[in-house]
Amino acid sequence: MKVLIFWDIYWRIWRNAFLKEYKDLVLKYSPDFIIANIENISSWRWPIEKHIKELDNKCDIDVYTSWNHIFDNYFDIKDYLDRDNSKMIRPANYYENEFNYFPWKWYKIVEKNGKKLLVINIMSKTFMKDDVYNPFLKINEMLKEIDLSDINGIIVDFHRETTAEIYALWFFLDWKVSFIYGTHTHIQTNDELIMPKQTGILTDVWMSWPLYSVIWVDYESIKHRFLWGVLWWKMEQCLDKNYVVSWCLVEIDEKTKECINIEKIRIRWTL
Ligand SMILES: [Fe+2]
C-alpha cells in the first residue's frame, strides 16, 4: 500500500495554494492513505477549527498528526478534537494521570479497501520545552497494548529536534513498525533508508512554505534578532509568491508490514 505524508502546510496563502493543487497531486500518486502534520496551518500557533474543517471538506487526508505547542489553545478547540470522527491525534507521550485528562486520541487506525494502517504520533524529550514521558518506552508500551493482528502497516511521526534521537528510535523500532519520519525541524533530509529487516526512515519530511523565507518568516522582520540581538521584534509572514510543497511517498508490503520504498517529492509553484 502507498502512504503519502505531508507536513506543515503553512498558513494562509500557502494553505490555499495547497488546497488548490491537492487533487492533482493525489491523482498523480494515487495513495491508499494520506497523513499530514498540520503544525502551523493557521499560524505558528494552534490551528483553528475553521481551517481543520476546511481540510476535512476539501481533502481526503486520513490522519492529522501534531506537535510541541499543541496545547496553546487546546480549550478553544477541544470539543472538536474529542469527537469520535476527529482525524487529529496528539503526541502519545504527554503525561496522563489523575490530575489531567486528555480524551483526545493519541493514535489512530484507519481502514480503507480492506487495508488497515496504524498511525502513531510521539514527541521527543530532547531540546523540546514540554516535559513528556520517554518516547522509546511509551511507544514500546503502545505496541504491546494495541491489537496489531490485522494491521497492514504502522507509521510513526516523531516530532523532534535531533537526528541522533530519531536514528536511535529507528533502530529500537526495527521490525516493530513500517516507517518512522521526523517533523519539527523544517528541512527535508536526504537520508531515506530502509533497514535490512523492515523499517524505513526519513529524518525530516520538510514543510510546505514560501521558498524565499526564513522558515516562513519574512527576512526583513527577523533580521533584527541576528543583527541587533533584539528578540521582541514582531515576526511577519513572508508573502513571496514562490511556494514549495514537500512530501514523501512510502510503499509498504501489506502482508509483512515491511517498508519497500521511500520517495521524497518536492514541487515548486509560483502563485
Ligand atoms: Fe514543532
Short mmCIF file of C-alpha atoms and ligand atoms in Angstrom, two decimals:
data_model
loop_
_atom_site.label_atom_id
_atom_site.label_comp_id
_atom_site.label_asym_id
_atom_site.label_seq_id
_atom_site.Cartn_x
_atom_site.Cartn_y
_atom_site.Cartn_z
CA MET A 1 0.00 0.00 0.00
CA LYS A 2 1.07 3.58 -0.65
CA VAL A 3 1.01 6.27 2.02
CA LEU A 4 1.51 9.92 1.22
CA ILE A 5 2.91 12.09 4.01
CA PHE A 6 2.85 15.89 4.18
CA TRP A 7 3.99 18.03 6.98
CA ASP A 8 3.34 21.58 7.92
CA ILE A 9 1.10 23.02 5.26
CA TYR A 10 1.97 26.52 6.20
CA TRP A 11 -0.54 29.30 6.88
CA ARG A 12 -2.88 31.38 4.78
CA ILE A 13 -1.80 31.75 1.13
CA TRP A 14 0.24 28.54 1.19
CA ARG A 15 -2.63 26.68 2.74
CA ASN A 16 -4.82 27.99 -0.06
CA ALA A 17 -2.24 27.01 -2.68
CA PHE A 18 -2.08 23.52 -1.19
CA LEU A 19 -5.85 23.19 -1.32
CA LYS A 20 -5.82 24.37 -4.94
CA GLU A 21 -3.24 21.81 -6.08
CA TYR A 22 -4.10 18.97 -3.72
CA LYS A 23 -6.35 16.97 -6.06
CA ASP A 24 -3.84 16.93 -8.93
CA LEU A 25 -1.07 15.81 -6.60
CA VAL A 26 -3.14 13.00 -5.18
CA LEU A 27 -4.31 11.88 -8.63
CA LYS A 28 -0.69 11.65 -9.75
CA TYR A 29 0.40 9.35 -6.91
CA SER A 30 -2.92 7.61 -6.02
CA PRO A 31 -2.07 6.80 -2.40
CA ASP A 32 -4.12 4.43 -0.25
CA PHE A 33 -3.75 6.70 2.77
CA ILE A 34 -2.70 10.31 3.40
CA ILE A 35 -1.18 11.70 6.59
CA ALA A 36 -0.46 15.38 7.25
CA ASN A 37 1.20 17.08 10.16
CA ILE A 38 -0.62 20.43 10.36
CA GLU A 39 1.52 22.13 12.98
CA ASN A 40 1.25 25.62 11.52
CA ILE A 41 -1.81 25.55 9.33
CA SER A 42 -3.42 28.59 10.92
CA SER A 43 -0.26 30.37 12.05
CA TRP A 44 2.77 29.34 14.08
CA ARG A 45 0.40 28.70 16.98
CA TRP A 46 -2.54 26.38 17.12
CA PRO A 47 -4.79 25.56 14.11
CA ILE A 48 -8.27 26.95 14.39
CA GLU A 49 -11.34 24.79 13.93
CA LYS A 50 -12.33 26.60 10.72
CA HIS A 51 -9.09 25.56 8.99
CA ILE A 52 -9.25 21.95 10.14
CA LYS A 53 -12.83 21.76 8.86
CA GLU A 54 -11.71 23.27 5.58
CA LEU A 55 -9.15 20.47 5.23
CA ASP A 56 -11.83 17.94 6.21
CA ASN A 57 -14.13 19.26 3.47
CA LYS A 58 -11.63 19.76 0.65
CA CYS A 59 -9.12 16.95 1.14
CA ASP A 60 -9.19 13.24 1.86
CA ILE A 61 -6.45 13.30 4.47
CA ASP A 62 -6.91 10.33 6.80
CA VAL A 63 -4.91 11.41 9.84
CA TYR A 64 -3.61 14.78 11.08
CA THR A 65 -0.60 14.46 13.34
CA SER A 66 0.51 17.13 15.74
CA TRP A 67 3.34 18.86 17.60
CA ASN A 68 5.01 20.55 20.54
CA HIS A 69 2.83 23.67 21.06
CA ILE A 70 -0.33 21.65 20.74
CA PHE A 71 -1.94 22.78 23.97
CA ASP A 72 -1.59 26.53 23.31
CA ASN A 73 -5.29 26.93 22.52
CA TYR A 74 -6.47 23.48 23.40
CA PHE A 75 -9.55 24.59 25.31
CA ASP A 76 -10.84 26.62 22.36
CA ILE A 77 -11.00 23.61 20.14
CA LYS A 78 -11.11 20.55 22.37
CA ASP A 79 -14.77 19.74 21.69
CA TYR A 80 -14.00 19.35 18.02
CA LEU A 81 -10.88 17.30 18.63
CA ASP A 82 -12.51 14.97 21.11
CA ARG A 83 -15.20 13.90 18.66
CA ASP A 84 -15.05 10.29 17.58
CA ASN A 85 -14.67 11.28 13.93
CA SER A 86 -11.84 13.76 14.53
CA LYS A 87 -8.83 12.92 12.40
CA MET A 88 -6.34 14.62 14.68
CA ILE A 89 -4.04 12.73 17.03
CA ARG A 90 -1.79 14.24 19.68
CA PRO A 91 1.70 13.11 20.74
CA ALA A 92 1.15 9.93 22.73
CA ASN A 93 3.63 10.67 25.48
CA TYR A 94 2.10 13.70 27.23
CA TYR A 95 1.51 12.94 30.90
CA GLU A 96 -1.79 11.35 31.75
CA ASN A 97 -2.66 10.86 35.37
CA GLU A 98 -5.36 11.69 37.92
CA PHE A 99 -4.61 15.42 37.58
CA ASN A 100 -5.22 15.75 33.88
CA TYR A 101 -7.26 14.05 31.27
CA PHE A 102 -6.90 14.34 27.52
CA PRO A 103 -9.62 12.24 25.92
CA TRP A 104 -8.26 13.25 22.56
CA LYS A 105 -6.76 10.35 20.60
CA TRP A 106 -3.04 9.60 20.61
CA TYR A 107 -3.07 7.04 17.82
CA LYS A 108 -5.42 6.19 15.00
CA ILE A 109 -6.19 3.10 12.97
CA VAL A 110 -7.62 3.91 9.55
CA GLU A 111 -9.18 1.33 7.26
CA LYS A 112 -9.80 1.56 3.50
CA ASN A 113 -10.37 -1.09 0.82
CA GLY A 114 -9.55 -3.88 3.24
CA LYS A 115 -6.25 -2.28 4.31
CA LYS A 116 -5.55 -1.10 7.84
CA LEU A 117 -2.94 1.47 8.80
CA LEU A 118 -1.90 2.40 12.34
CA VAL A 119 -0.55 5.94 12.79
CA ILE A 120 1.26 6.94 15.98
CA ASN A 121 2.42 10.44 16.92
CA ILE A 122 5.16 10.73 19.53
CA MET A 123 7.31 13.61 20.79
CA SER A 124 10.93 13.89 21.80
CA LYS A 125 12.24 14.92 25.23
CA THR A 126 15.46 16.37 23.79
CA PHE A 127 15.53 20.19 23.37
CA MET A 128 11.72 20.45 23.48
CA LYS A 129 10.07 22.70 26.07
CA ASP A 130 7.29 20.37 27.17
CA ASP A 131 8.12 17.54 29.53
CA VAL A 132 6.79 14.21 28.31
CA TYR A 133 7.21 10.53 29.03
CA ASN A 134 10.17 8.74 27.48
CA PRO A 135 9.14 8.26 23.81
CA PHE A 136 11.02 4.96 23.45
CA LEU A 137 9.28 3.36 26.44
CA LYS A 138 5.88 4.86 25.63
CA ILE A 139 5.82 3.59 22.07
CA ASN A 140 7.04 0.19 23.22
CA GLU A 141 4.09 0.02 25.66
CA MET A 142 1.65 1.13 22.97
CA LEU A 143 2.78 -1.53 20.52
CA LYS A 144 2.14 -4.15 23.19
CA GLU A 145 -1.30 -2.75 24.08
CA ILE A 146 -2.75 -2.16 20.60
CA ASP A 147 -4.13 -5.18 18.76
CA LEU A 148 -1.85 -5.41 15.72
CA SER A 149 -3.10 -8.75 14.42
CA ASP A 150 -4.82 -7.38 11.28
CA ILE A 151 -2.78 -4.17 10.81
CA ASN A 152 -1.08 -3.91 7.40
CA GLY A 153 1.30 -1.06 8.16
CA ILE A 154 2.50 1.10 11.06
CA ILE A 155 3.74 4.66 10.63
CA VAL A 156 5.27 6.89 13.31
CA ASP A 157 5.50 10.70 13.20
CA PHE A 158 8.32 11.60 15.62
CA HIS A 159 8.23 15.30 16.45
CA ARG A 160 11.79 16.04 17.45
CA GLU A 161 14.91 18.24 17.15
CA THR A 162 17.88 15.90 16.80
CA THR A 163 18.93 13.46 14.13
CA ALA A 164 20.60 11.09 16.59
CA GLU A 165 17.42 10.56 18.58
CA ILE A 166 15.29 9.59 15.60
CA TYR A 167 18.03 7.23 14.39
CA ALA A 168 18.14 5.57 17.81
CA LEU A 169 14.36 5.24 17.77
CA TRP A 170 14.57 3.77 14.27
CA PHE A 171 16.89 1.01 15.49
CA PHE A 172 14.72 0.47 18.55
CA LEU A 173 11.59 0.10 16.39
CA ASP A 174 13.08 -2.03 13.63
CA TRP A 175 10.76 -4.94 12.90
CA LYS A 176 8.10 -3.28 15.03
CA VAL A 177 6.92 -0.51 12.67
CA SER A 178 6.99 0.07 8.90
CA PHE A 179 8.21 3.65 8.70
CA ILE A 180 9.33 6.41 11.02
CA TYR A 181 9.66 10.03 9.92
CA GLY A 182 10.60 13.26 11.61
CA THR A 183 8.81 16.58 11.80
CA HIS A 184 9.58 19.91 13.52
CA THR A 185 12.97 20.87 12.05
CA HIS A 186 11.63 22.26 8.77
CA ILE A 187 14.20 20.89 6.36
CA GLN A 188 13.90 17.86 4.12
CA THR A 189 16.76 15.47 4.80
CA ASN A 190 18.44 13.36 2.15
CA ASP A 191 18.63 10.19 4.25
CA GLU A 192 15.73 7.97 3.28
CA LEU A 193 16.81 4.46 4.25
CA ILE A 194 15.32 1.07 4.89
CA MET A 195 16.77 -1.28 7.49
CA PRO A 196 17.82 -4.68 6.12
CA LYS A 197 14.98 -6.13 8.18
CA GLN A 198 11.97 -3.91 7.73
CA THR A 199 11.71 -0.36 8.94
CA GLY A 200 12.17 2.79 6.84
CA ILE A 201 13.22 6.26 7.97
CA LEU A 202 13.25 9.85 6.74
CA THR A 203 14.67 12.22 9.37
CA ASP A 204 12.61 15.19 8.17
CA VAL A 205 9.87 15.43 5.55
CA TRP A 206 10.16 19.24 5.37
CA MET A 207 7.36 21.74 5.11
CA SER A 208 5.15 23.43 2.54
CA TRP A 209 6.03 27.10 2.66
CA PRO A 210 7.24 30.26 0.89
CA LEU A 211 10.53 29.31 -0.68
CA TYR A 212 12.44 32.55 -0.12
CA SER A 213 11.76 32.97 3.58
CA VAL A 214 13.41 32.22 6.91
CA ILE A 215 11.21 29.25 7.81
CA TRP A 216 8.01 31.11 6.69
CA VAL A 217 9.16 34.44 8.24
CA ASP A 218 9.95 37.50 6.14
CA TYR A 219 13.68 38.20 6.41
CA GLU A 220 13.14 41.95 6.99
CA SER A 221 11.14 41.20 10.13
CA ILE A 222 13.51 38.64 11.62
CA LYS A 223 16.90 40.13 10.76
CA HIS A 224 16.85 42.25 13.96
CA ARG A 225 17.22 39.10 16.03
CA PHE A 226 20.50 38.33 14.34
CA LEU A 227 21.86 41.80 13.60
CA TRP A 228 20.76 43.65 16.78
CA GLY A 229 20.10 40.81 19.20
CA VAL A 230 16.50 42.03 19.54
CA LEU A 231 14.08 39.21 20.20
CA TRP A 232 10.85 41.18 20.62
CA TRP A 233 10.57 42.43 17.02
CA LYS A 234 7.35 41.07 15.57
CA MET A 235 7.87 38.30 13.01
CA GLU A 236 5.88 38.83 9.81
CA GLN A 237 4.70 36.17 7.41
CA CYS A 238 6.71 36.10 4.18
CA LEU A 239 4.47 36.85 1.19
CA ASP A 240 6.82 35.63 -1.52
CA LYS A 241 4.91 34.07 -4.41
CA ASN A 242 7.32 31.18 -4.86
CA TYR A 243 5.94 28.28 -2.99
CA VAL A 244 7.28 24.80 -2.35
CA VAL A 245 5.41 21.70 -1.28
CA SER A 246 7.31 18.74 0.05
CA TRP A 247 6.11 15.32 0.95
CA CYS A 248 7.16 11.72 0.83
CA LEU A 249 5.54 8.64 -0.56
CA VAL A 250 6.07 5.39 1.31
CA GLU A 251 5.28 1.94 0.00
CA ILE A 252 4.56 -0.83 2.47
CA ASP A 253 4.15 -4.55 1.89
CA GLU A 254 0.66 -5.22 3.22
CA LYS A 255 1.43 -8.78 4.24
CA THR A 256 4.72 -8.25 6.09
CA LYS A 257 4.35 -4.55 7.09
CA GLU A 258 7.78 -4.11 5.52
CA CYS A 259 8.80 -0.75 4.06
CA ILE A 260 9.56 -1.34 0.36
CA ASN A 261 10.25 2.13 -0.97
CA ILE A 262 10.55 5.75 0.15
CA GLU A 263 10.30 8.59 -2.34
CA LYS A 264 10.92 12.22 -1.46
CA ILE A 265 8.93 14.70 -3.50
CA ARG A 266 9.42 18.45 -3.80
CA ILE A 267 7.30 20.61 -6.05
CA ARG A 268 7.61 24.34 -6.72
CA TRP A 269 4.82 26.66 -7.71
CA THR A 270 4.57 30.34 -8.35
CA LEU A 271 1.27 31.80 -7.22
FE FE B 1 7.11 21.69 16.12
#
